[in-house]
Every structure is written in C-alpha cells, then in structure tokens.
Amino acid sequence: MNLSVNGRAHEIESPAPTTLLDVLREELGIHSPKVGCEQGGCGACTVLVDGEPRRACLMPVAAVDGAEITTVEGLGTPDDLEPLQAAFVHHYAAQCGFCTSGLLMAAKAYIDGGGTDDREAIAEALGGHVCRCTGYVKILDAVAATARGDQFDITTTAEGQYTTMHTGGDS
Ligand code: FES
Ligand code: FES
C-alpha cells in the first residue's frame, strides 16, 4: 500500500487492517493525530483524506491506499503558521491542545471549502469534536476570524492577552 502524507510518498508496511491512525503515529512517526476514544466519537484523530476530514481511528489503511493524507504537520511551521493556526493562537482556542489537531483539520476543510464566518455553520462543520477543556467559544471565534481573513501579529497579540489575563483584565 502507498500513501502520500503531507506531500511525501510512503510505502506502507503495516498489515492492511491497521488503522490509518496507527500507521501515521506508529509507522510514520506523525503524532499530531491524537488517540482519543478510538471509536469515532471524539474527533481527536481527524486528518484530511483527499481533502475531506476523516476519523483516522476508524479507517483501515487498506481503505485509503493511494490517498493523499494531510495532518497538522502539513500546515504551517512554527515560524510561518497557517492562518487557522495563527487564529487559534490569537483567540486562545487551544488550552490543553489535545483536541486541537482534529479541530484544525476539520476547520481547514471547512475554510478550504469556502466556509463563512457564520457561527452555526462552523459549529455544524465541527460537530462531534469534543474539547474536554470546553473551549468551544474561542474555537468558533478562531475559525470565524479565519473565514473573514482577519490578520494579526500573534506575537504581540498573544503577549497582550496574556498580560490582560494575568492582571485581572476582561480577556
Ligand atoms: S480517536 Fe478517533 S474519533 Fe476519537
Ligand atoms: S483544548 Fe483541551 S481538549 Fe480541547
């Protein structure tokens, strides 16, 4: 079996029934897709399969033979964040971060598909993604900001919000 992951071709050695999640994490060492419920219920393992968000814990790798897979590692870099990643930082949409990879990939598909800043539409696109830190409002803020094309300097903005938070401001 063969996969293209973040633009790089891989020949897969794991047995055909191995989940895509295990192939990514254990065989290829790509750790942004998280192991949550492993039952399709939490969204932490979500990656893009040919541009569509899919739960990697439910997919035998044989079912995606030849597919193009995108994970968070295929988005921006620390020095050059993808707009969605920058928006998550700016809006404090990640707390523990465990859900964040899956949410970023679902949001990426939404934005790439021409999604708007309509909060109900965003909530629907992110439906079924569980954030145990309950950061949902800020996640919606981040995706809406990306859809609008908002620009921000995450270095100064994050610092400003941090200062506000820790001086009892209204953040
Ligand atoms: S780990 Fe795949 S949906 Fe929860
Ligand atoms: S940020 Fe902790 S689970 Fe969502």
mmCIF file with all atom_site columns, C-alpha atoms and ligand atoms in Angstrom:
data_model
loop_
_atom_site.group_PDB
_atom_site.id
_atom_site.type_symbol
_atom_site.label_atom_id
_atom_site.label_alt_id
_atom_site.label_comp_id
_atom_site.label_asym_id
_atom_site.label_entity_id
_atom_site.label_seq_id
_atom_site.pdbx_PDB_ins_code
_atom_site.Cartn_x
_atom_site.Cartn_y
_atom_site.Cartn_z
_atom_site.occupancy
_atom_site.B_iso_or_equiv
_atom_site.pdbx_formal_charge
_atom_site.auth_seq_id
_atom_site.auth_comp_id
_atom_site.auth_asym_id
_atom_site.auth_atom_id
_atom_site.pdbx_PDB_model_num
ATOM   1   C  CA  . MET A 1 1   ? 0.000   0.000  0.000  1.00 0.00 ? 1   MET A CA  1
ATOM   2   C  CA  . ASN A 1 2   ? 1.050   3.559  -0.624 1.00 0.00 ? 2   ASN A CA  1
ATOM   3   C  CA  . LEU A 1 3   ? 0.133   6.842  0.961  1.00 0.00 ? 3   LEU A CA  1
ATOM   4   C  CA  . SER A 1 4   ? 1.108   10.399 0.262  1.00 0.00 ? 4   SER A CA  1
ATOM   5   C  CA  . VAL A 1 5   ? 1.317   12.161 3.626  1.00 0.00 ? 5   VAL A CA  1
ATOM   6   C  CA  . ASN A 1 6   ? 1.794   15.919 3.627  1.00 0.00 ? 6   ASN A CA  1
ATOM   7   C  CA  . GLY A 1 7   ? 3.161   15.685 0.096  1.00 0.00 ? 7   GLY A CA  1
ATOM   8   C  CA  . ARG A 1 8   ? 5.649   12.916 0.811  1.00 0.00 ? 8   ARG A CA  1
ATOM   9   C  CA  . ALA A 1 9   ? 5.225   9.404  -0.643 1.00 0.00 ? 9   ALA A CA  1
ATOM   10  C  CA  . HIS A 1 10  ? 5.343   6.420  1.708  1.00 0.00 ? 10  HIS A CA  1
ATOM   11  C  CA  . GLU A 1 11  ? 5.215   2.693  1.084  1.00 0.00 ? 11  GLU A CA  1
ATOM   12  C  CA  . ILE A 1 12  ? 3.236   1.238  3.993  1.00 0.00 ? 12  ILE A CA  1
ATOM   13  C  CA  . GLU A 1 13  ? 4.437   -1.937 5.703  1.00 0.00 ? 13  GLU A CA  1
ATOM   14  C  CA  . SER A 1 14  ? 1.747   -2.313 8.387  1.00 0.00 ? 14  SER A CA  1
ATOM   15  C  CA  . PRO A 1 15  ? -0.872  -5.056 7.849  1.00 0.00 ? 15  PRO A CA  1
ATOM   16  C  CA  . ALA A 1 16  ? -3.905  -3.993 5.816  1.00 0.00 ? 16  ALA A CA  1
ATOM   17  C  CA  . PRO A 1 17  ? -6.363  -3.891 8.775  1.00 0.00 ? 17  PRO A CA  1
ATOM   18  C  CA  . THR A 1 18  ? -4.134  -1.492 10.763 1.00 0.00 ? 18  THR A CA  1
ATOM   19  C  CA  . THR A 1 19  ? -5.921  1.778  11.324 1.00 0.00 ? 19  THR A CA  1
ATOM   20  C  CA  . LEU A 1 20  ? -4.740  4.860  9.476  1.00 0.00 ? 20  LEU A CA  1
ATOM   21  C  CA  . LEU A 1 21  ? -4.222  6.419  12.913 1.00 0.00 ? 21  LEU A CA  1
ATOM   22  C  CA  . ASP A 1 22  ? -1.787  3.700  13.974 1.00 0.00 ? 22  ASP A CA  1
ATOM   23  C  CA  . VAL A 1 23  ? 0.031   3.836  10.635 1.00 0.00 ? 23  VAL A CA  1
ATOM   24  C  CA  . LEU A 1 24  ? 0.500   7.588  10.935 1.00 0.00 ? 24  LEU A CA  1
ATOM   25  C  CA  . ARG A 1 25  ? 1.614   7.525  14.557 1.00 0.00 ? 25  ARG A CA  1
ATOM   26  C  CA  . GLU A 1 26  ? 3.445   4.206  14.907 1.00 0.00 ? 26  GLU A CA  1
ATOM   27  C  CA  . GLU A 1 27  ? 4.858   3.525  11.447 1.00 0.00 ? 27  GLU A CA  1
ATOM   28  C  CA  . LEU A 1 28  ? 5.421   7.036  10.125 1.00 0.00 ? 28  LEU A CA  1
ATOM   29  C  CA  . GLY A 1 29  ? 6.028   8.892  13.407 1.00 0.00 ? 29  GLY A CA  1
ATOM   30  C  CA  . ILE A 1 30  ? 3.444   11.588 12.668 1.00 0.00 ? 30  ILE A CA  1
ATOM   31  C  CA  . HIS A 1 31  ? 1.978   12.403 16.056 1.00 0.00 ? 31  HIS A CA  1
ATOM   32  C  CA  . SER A 1 32  ? -0.433  15.306 15.561 1.00 0.00 ? 32  SER A CA  1
ATOM   33  C  CA  . PRO A 1 33  ? -3.427  12.965 15.075 1.00 0.00 ? 33  PRO A CA  1
ATOM   34  C  CA  . LYS A 1 34  ? -4.320  12.047 18.647 1.00 0.00 ? 34  LYS A CA  1
ATOM   35  C  CA  . VAL A 1 35  ? -5.555  8.770  20.101 1.00 0.00 ? 35  VAL A CA  1
ATOM   36  C  CA  . GLY A 1 36  ? -8.743  9.634  21.937 1.00 0.00 ? 36  GLY A CA  1
ATOM   37  C  CA  . CYS A 1 37  ? -11.802 7.408  22.092 1.00 0.00 ? 37  CYS A CA  1
ATOM   38  C  CA  . GLU A 1 38  ? -10.753 5.171  19.158 1.00 0.00 ? 38  GLU A CA  1
ATOM   39  C  CA  . GLN A 1 39  ? -14.450 4.739  18.454 1.00 0.00 ? 39  GLN A CA  1
ATOM   40  C  CA  . GLY A 1 40  ? -15.171 7.652  16.129 1.00 0.00 ? 40  GLY A CA  1
ATOM   41  C  CA  . GLY A 1 41  ? -16.768 9.780  18.817 1.00 0.00 ? 41  GLY A CA  1
ATOM   42  C  CA  . CYS A 1 42  ? -14.280 12.496 19.797 1.00 0.00 ? 42  CYS A CA  1
ATOM   43  C  CA  . GLY A 1 43  ? -12.604 13.744 16.604 1.00 0.00 ? 43  GLY A CA  1
ATOM   44  C  CA  . ALA A 1 44  ? -9.089  13.918 18.060 1.00 0.00 ? 44  ALA A CA  1
ATOM   45  C  CA  . CYS A 1 45  ? -7.709  11.657 15.313 1.00 0.00 ? 45  CYS A CA  1
ATOM   46  C  CA  . THR A 1 46  ? -9.166  13.643 12.390 1.00 0.00 ? 46  THR A CA  1
ATOM   47  C  CA  . VAL A 1 47  ? -6.991  14.039 9.296  1.00 0.00 ? 47  VAL A CA  1
ATOM   48  C  CA  . LEU A 1 48  ? -7.770  15.029 5.731  1.00 0.00 ? 48  LEU A CA  1
ATOM   49  C  CA  . VAL A 1 49  ? -8.117  12.171 3.260  1.00 0.00 ? 49  VAL A CA  1
ATOM   50  C  CA  . ASP A 1 50  ? -8.074  13.632 -0.241 1.00 0.00 ? 50  ASP A CA  1
ATOM   51  C  CA  . GLY A 1 51  ? -9.152  16.927 1.305  1.00 0.00 ? 51  GLY A CA  1
ATOM   52  C  CA  . GLU A 1 52  ? -12.050 15.538 3.359  1.00 0.00 ? 52  GLU A CA  1
ATOM   53  C  CA  . PRO A 1 53  ? -11.977 15.291 7.163  1.00 0.00 ? 53  PRO A CA  1
ATOM   54  C  CA  . ARG A 1 54  ? -11.958 11.662 8.272  1.00 0.00 ? 54  ARG A CA  1
ATOM   55  C  CA  . ARG A 1 55  ? -11.558 9.886  11.597 1.00 0.00 ? 55  ARG A CA  1
ATOM   56  C  CA  . ALA A 1 56  ? -8.304  8.007  11.251 1.00 0.00 ? 56  ALA A CA  1
ATOM   57  C  CA  . CYS A 1 57  ? -9.121  5.684  14.166 1.00 0.00 ? 57  CYS A CA  1
ATOM   58  C  CA  . LEU A 1 58  ? -11.940 4.101  12.169 1.00 0.00 ? 58  LEU A CA  1
ATOM   59  C  CA  . MET A 1 59  ? -10.135 3.599  8.859  1.00 0.00 ? 59  MET A CA  1
ATOM   60  C  CA  . PRO A 1 60  ? -8.191  0.501  7.933  1.00 0.00 ? 60  PRO A CA  1
ATOM   61  C  CA  . VAL A 1 61  ? -5.198  1.730  5.998  1.00 0.00 ? 61  VAL A CA  1
ATOM   62  C  CA  . ALA A 1 62  ? -6.143  -0.559 3.130  1.00 0.00 ? 62  ALA A CA  1
ATOM   63  C  CA  . ALA A 1 63  ? -9.279  1.549  2.639  1.00 0.00 ? 63  ALA A CA  1
ATOM   64  C  CA  . VAL A 1 64  ? -7.201  4.627  1.860  1.00 0.00 ? 64  VAL A CA  1
ATOM   65  C  CA  . ASP A 1 65  ? -4.499  3.022  -0.268 1.00 0.00 ? 65  ASP A CA  1
ATOM   66  C  CA  . GLY A 1 66  ? -3.213  5.640  -2.703 1.00 0.00 ? 66  GLY A CA  1
ATOM   67  C  CA  . ALA A 1 67  ? -4.818  8.575  -0.884 1.00 0.00 ? 67  ALA A CA  1
ATOM   68  C  CA  . GLU A 1 68  ? -3.380  11.993 -0.127 1.00 0.00 ? 68  GLU A CA  1
ATOM   69  C  CA  . ILE A 1 69  ? -3.339  12.483 3.643  1.00 0.00 ? 69  ILE A CA  1
ATOM   70  C  CA  . THR A 1 70  ? -2.890  15.848 5.327  1.00 0.00 ? 70  THR A CA  1
ATOM   71  C  CA  . THR A 1 71  ? -2.145  16.306 9.022  1.00 0.00 ? 71  THR A CA  1
ATOM   72  C  CA  . VAL A 1 72  ? -1.205  19.344 11.105 1.00 0.00 ? 72  VAL A CA  1
ATOM   73  C  CA  . GLU A 1 73  ? 2.432   18.687 10.156 1.00 0.00 ? 73  GLU A CA  1
ATOM   74  C  CA  . GLY A 1 74  ? 1.384   19.595 6.596  1.00 0.00 ? 74  GLY A CA  1
ATOM   75  C  CA  . LEU A 1 75  ? 0.024   23.002 7.595  1.00 0.00 ? 75  LEU A CA  1
ATOM   76  C  CA  . GLY A 1 76  ? 2.265   25.858 8.657  1.00 0.00 ? 76  GLY A CA  1
ATOM   77  C  CA  . THR A 1 77  ? 5.555   25.836 10.518 1.00 0.00 ? 77  THR A CA  1
ATOM   78  C  CA  . PRO A 1 78  ? 6.275   27.498 13.880 1.00 0.00 ? 78  PRO A CA  1
ATOM   79  C  CA  . ASP A 1 79  ? 7.809   30.429 12.020 1.00 0.00 ? 79  ASP A CA  1
ATOM   80  C  CA  . ASP A 1 80  ? 5.127   30.576 9.357  1.00 0.00 ? 80  ASP A CA  1
ATOM   81  C  CA  . LEU A 1 81  ? 1.790   29.461 10.772 1.00 0.00 ? 81  LEU A CA  1
ATOM   82  C  CA  . GLU A 1 82  ? -1.172  28.622 8.585  1.00 0.00 ? 82  GLU A CA  1
ATOM   83  C  CA  . PRO A 1 83  ? -3.834  31.357 9.064  1.00 0.00 ? 83  PRO A CA  1
ATOM   84  C  CA  . LEU A 1 84  ? -6.015  28.934 11.036 1.00 0.00 ? 84  LEU A CA  1
ATOM   85  C  CA  . GLN A 1 85  ? -3.164  28.103 13.382 1.00 0.00 ? 85  GLN A CA  1
ATOM   86  C  CA  . ALA A 1 86  ? -2.426  31.789 13.898 1.00 0.00 ? 86  ALA A CA  1
ATOM   87  C  CA  . ALA A 1 87  ? -6.106  32.397 14.637 1.00 0.00 ? 87  ALA A CA  1
ATOM   88  C  CA  . PHE A 1 88  ? -6.146  29.576 17.204 1.00 0.00 ? 88  PHE A CA  1
ATOM   89  C  CA  . VAL A 1 89  ? -3.163  31.202 18.935 1.00 0.00 ? 89  VAL A CA  1
ATOM   90  C  CA  . HIS A 1 90  ? -4.631  34.695 18.747 1.00 0.00 ? 90  HIS A CA  1
ATOM   91  C  CA  . HIS A 1 91  ? -8.009  33.642 20.145 1.00 0.00 ? 91  HIS A CA  1
ATOM   92  C  CA  . TYR A 1 92  ? -6.645  31.225 22.738 1.00 0.00 ? 92  TYR A CA  1
ATOM   93  C  CA  . ALA A 1 93  ? -8.572  28.409 21.093 1.00 0.00 ? 93  ALA A CA  1
ATOM   94  C  CA  . ALA A 1 94  ? -6.195  25.758 22.441 1.00 0.00 ? 94  ALA A CA  1
ATOM   95  C  CA  . GLN A 1 95  ? -5.985  25.007 26.129 1.00 0.00 ? 95  GLN A CA  1
ATOM   96  C  CA  . CYS A 1 96  ? -4.528  21.543 26.762 1.00 0.00 ? 96  CYS A CA  1
ATOM   97  C  CA  . GLY A 1 97  ? -4.404  21.156 22.981 1.00 0.00 ? 97  GLY A CA  1
ATOM   98  C  CA  . PHE A 1 98  ? -5.411  17.508 22.842 1.00 0.00 ? 98  PHE A CA  1
ATOM   99  C  CA  . CYS A 1 99  ? -8.425  18.181 20.637 1.00 0.00 ? 99  CYS A CA  1
ATOM   100 C  CA  . THR A 1 100 ? -6.690  20.877 18.618 1.00 0.00 ? 100 THR A CA  1
ATOM   101 C  CA  . SER A 1 101 ? -5.175  18.801 15.816 1.00 0.00 ? 101 SER A CA  1
ATOM   102 C  CA  . GLY A 1 102 ? -8.509  17.268 14.883 1.00 0.00 ? 102 GLY A CA  1
ATOM   103 C  CA  . LEU A 1 103 ? -10.295 20.581 15.125 1.00 0.00 ? 103 LEU A CA  1
ATOM   104 C  CA  . LEU A 1 104 ? -7.693  22.286 12.946 1.00 0.00 ? 104 LEU A CA  1
ATOM   105 C  CA  . MET A 1 105 ? -8.108  19.669 10.233 1.00 0.00 ? 105 MET A CA  1
ATOM   106 C  CA  . ALA A 1 106 ? -11.913 19.827 10.302 1.00 0.00 ? 106 ALA A CA  1
ATOM   107 C  CA  . ALA A 1 107 ? -11.719 23.627 10.247 1.00 0.00 ? 107 ALA A CA  1
ATOM   108 C  CA  . LYS A 1 108 ? -9.205  23.519 7.395  1.00 0.00 ? 108 LYS A CA  1
ATOM   109 C  CA  . ALA A 1 109 ? -11.642 21.503 5.290  1.00 0.00 ? 109 ALA A CA  1
ATOM   110 C  CA  . TYR A 1 110 ? -14.388 23.992 6.180  1.00 0.00 ? 110 TYR A CA  1
ATOM   111 C  CA  . ILE A 1 111 ? -12.296 27.025 5.201  1.00 0.00 ? 111 ILE A CA  1
ATOM   112 C  CA  . ASP A 1 112 ? -10.923 25.399 2.052  1.00 0.00 ? 112 ASP A CA  1
ATOM   113 C  CA  . GLY A 1 113 ? -14.498 24.578 1.070  1.00 0.00 ? 113 GLY A CA  1
ATOM   114 C  CA  . GLY A 1 114 ? -15.403 28.285 1.134  1.00 0.00 ? 114 GLY A CA  1
ATOM   115 C  CA  . GLY A 1 115 ? -16.879 28.301 4.647  1.00 0.00 ? 115 GLY A CA  1
ATOM   116 C  CA  . THR A 1 116 ? -18.002 31.668 6.005  1.00 0.00 ? 116 THR A CA  1
ATOM   117 C  CA  . ASP A 1 117 ? -17.880 33.188 9.493  1.00 0.00 ? 117 ASP A CA  1
ATOM   118 C  CA  . ASP A 1 118 ? -21.435 32.003 10.203 1.00 0.00 ? 118 ASP A CA  1
ATOM   119 C  CA  . ARG A 1 119 ? -21.125 30.505 13.670 1.00 0.00 ? 119 ARG A CA  1
ATOM   120 C  CA  . GLU A 1 120 ? -23.901 27.960 13.202 1.00 0.00 ? 120 GLU A CA  1
ATOM   121 C  CA  . ALA A 1 121 ? -22.290 26.685 10.014 1.00 0.00 ? 121 ALA A CA  1
ATOM   122 C  CA  . ILE A 1 122 ? -18.915 26.455 11.747 1.00 0.00 ? 122 ILE A CA  1
ATOM   123 C  CA  . ALA A 1 123 ? -20.439 24.604 14.697 1.00 0.00 ? 123 ALA A CA  1
ATOM   124 C  CA  . GLU A 1 124 ? -22.023 22.162 12.283 1.00 0.00 ? 124 GLU A CA  1
ATOM   125 C  CA  . ALA A 1 125 ? -18.735 21.615 10.458 1.00 0.00 ? 125 ALA A CA  1
ATOM   126 C  CA  . LEU A 1 126 ? -17.003 20.928 13.766 1.00 0.00 ? 126 LEU A CA  1
ATOM   127 C  CA  . GLY A 1 127 ? -19.843 18.789 15.095 1.00 0.00 ? 127 GLY A CA  1
ATOM   128 C  CA  . GLY A 1 128 ? -18.750 15.745 17.045 1.00 0.00 ? 128 GLY A CA  1
ATOM   129 C  CA  . HIS A 1 129 ? -15.381 17.199 18.007 1.00 0.00 ? 129 HIS A CA  1
ATOM   130 C  CA  . VAL A 1 130 ? -15.101 17.026 21.762 1.00 0.00 ? 130 VAL A CA  1
ATOM   131 C  CA  . CYS A 1 131 ? -12.991 19.555 23.688 1.00 0.00 ? 131 CYS A CA  1
ATOM   132 C  CA  . ARG A 1 132 ? -12.730 18.487 27.301 1.00 0.00 ? 132 ARG A CA  1
ATOM   133 C  CA  . CYS A 1 133 ? -11.376 21.920 28.196 1.00 0.00 ? 133 CYS A CA  1
ATOM   134 C  CA  . THR A 1 134 ? -14.680 23.268 26.819 1.00 0.00 ? 134 THR A CA  1
ATOM   135 C  CA  . GLY A 1 135 ? -13.015 25.951 24.750 1.00 0.00 ? 135 GLY A CA  1
ATOM   136 C  CA  . TYR A 1 136 ? -15.737 25.919 22.147 1.00 0.00 ? 136 TYR A CA  1
ATOM   137 C  CA  . VAL A 1 137 ? -16.478 29.655 22.045 1.00 0.00 ? 137 VAL A CA  1
ATOM   138 C  CA  . LYS A 1 138 ? -12.864 30.544 21.337 1.00 0.00 ? 138 LYS A CA  1
ATOM   139 C  CA  . ILE A 1 139 ? -12.584 27.812 18.730 1.00 0.00 ? 139 ILE A CA  1
ATOM   140 C  CA  . LEU A 1 140 ? -15.594 29.269 16.912 1.00 0.00 ? 140 LEU A CA  1
ATOM   141 C  CA  . ASP A 1 141 ? -14.008 32.732 17.230 1.00 0.00 ? 141 ASP A CA  1
ATOM   142 C  CA  . ALA A 1 142 ? -10.795 31.459 15.633 1.00 0.00 ? 142 ALA A CA  1
ATOM   143 C  CA  . VAL A 1 143 ? -12.476 29.748 12.706 1.00 0.00 ? 143 VAL A CA  1
ATOM   144 C  CA  . ALA A 1 144 ? -14.765 32.730 12.082 1.00 0.00 ? 144 ALA A CA  1
ATOM   145 C  CA  . ALA A 1 145 ? -11.757 35.070 12.117 1.00 0.00 ? 145 ALA A CA  1
ATOM   146 C  CA  . THR A 1 146 ? -10.002 32.890 9.565  1.00 0.00 ? 146 THR A CA  1
ATOM   147 C  CA  . ALA A 1 147 ? -13.063 32.827 7.328  1.00 0.00 ? 147 ALA A CA  1
ATOM   148 C  CA  . ARG A 1 148 ? -13.151 36.642 7.436  1.00 0.00 ? 148 ARG A CA  1
ATOM   149 C  CA  . GLY A 1 149 ? -9.442  36.856 6.624  1.00 0.00 ? 149 GLY A CA  1
ATOM   150 C  CA  . ASP A 1 150 ? -8.622  38.683 9.864  1.00 0.00 ? 150 ASP A CA  1
ATOM   151 C  CA  . GLN A 1 151 ? -4.914  39.468 10.212 1.00 0.00 ? 151 GLN A CA  1
ATOM   152 C  CA  . PHE A 1 152 ? -2.999  39.639 13.464 1.00 0.00 ? 152 PHE A CA  1
ATOM   153 C  CA  . ASP A 1 153 ? 0.506   39.737 14.821 1.00 0.00 ? 153 ASP A CA  1
ATOM   154 C  CA  . ILE A 1 154 ? 0.357   36.699 17.085 1.00 0.00 ? 154 ILE A CA  1
ATOM   155 C  CA  . THR A 1 155 ? 3.492   37.629 18.990 1.00 0.00 ? 155 THR A CA  1
ATOM   156 C  CA  . THR A 1 156 ? 2.310   40.959 20.268 1.00 0.00 ? 156 THR A CA  1
ATOM   157 C  CA  . THR A 1 157 ? -1.355  39.982 20.481 1.00 0.00 ? 157 THR A CA  1
ATOM   158 C  CA  . ALA A 1 158 ? -0.726  36.830 22.468 1.00 0.00 ? 158 ALA A CA  1
ATOM   159 C  CA  . GLU A 1 159 ? 1.551   38.755 24.830 1.00 0.00 ? 159 GLU A CA  1
ATOM   160 C  CA  . GLY A 1 160 ? -1.063  41.461 25.262 1.00 0.00 ? 160 GLY A CA  1
ATOM   161 C  CA  . GLN A 1 161 ? -3.794  38.942 26.034 1.00 0.00 ? 161 GLN A CA  1
ATOM   162 C  CA  . TYR A 1 162 ? -1.514  37.107 28.450 1.00 0.00 ? 162 TYR A CA  1
ATOM   163 C  CA  . THR A 1 163 ? -0.834  40.337 30.311 1.00 0.00 ? 163 THR A CA  1
ATOM   164 C  CA  . THR A 1 164 ? -4.533  41.137 30.397 1.00 0.00 ? 164 THR A CA  1
ATOM   165 C  CA  . MET A 1 165 ? -5.437  37.667 31.671 1.00 0.00 ? 165 MET A CA  1
ATOM   166 C  CA  . HIS A 1 166 ? -2.920  37.769 34.455 1.00 0.00 ? 166 HIS A CA  1
ATOM   167 C  CA  . THR A 1 167 ? -3.728  41.248 35.633 1.00 0.00 ? 167 THR A CA  1
ATOM   168 C  CA  . GLY A 1 168 ? -7.398  40.512 36.043 1.00 0.00 ? 168 GLY A CA  1
ATOM   169 C  CA  . GLY A 1 169 ? -8.459  42.097 32.774 1.00 0.00 ? 169 GLY A CA  1
ATOM   170 C  CA  . ASP A 1 170 ? -11.572 41.224 30.840 1.00 0.00 ? 170 ASP A CA  1
ATOM   171 C  CA  . SER A 1 171 ? -9.982  38.694 28.464 1.00 0.00 ? 171 SER A CA  1
HETATM 172 S  S1  . FES B 2 .   ? -9.874  8.800  18.500 1.00 0.00 ? 1   FES B S1  1
HETATM 173 FE FE1 . FES B 2 .   ? -10.877 8.805  16.594 1.00 0.00 ? 1   FES B FE1 1
HETATM 174 S  S2  . FES B 2 .   ? -12.785 9.788  16.954 1.00 0.00 ? 1   FES B S2  1
HETATM 175 FE FE2 . FES B 2 .   ? -11.884 9.605  18.946 1.00 0.00 ? 1   FES B FE2 1
HETATM 176 S  S1  . FES B 2 .   ? -8.078  22.224 24.431 1.00 0.00 ? 2   FES B S1  1
HETATM 177 FE FE1 . FES B 2 .   ? -8.111  20.591 25.838 1.00 0.00 ? 2   FES B FE1 1
HETATM 178 S  S2  . FES B 2 .   ? -9.445  19.138 24.948 1.00 0.00 ? 2   FES B S2  1
HETATM 179 FE FE2 . FES B 2 .   ? -9.683  20.893 23.770 1.00 0.00 ? 2   FES B FE2 1
#
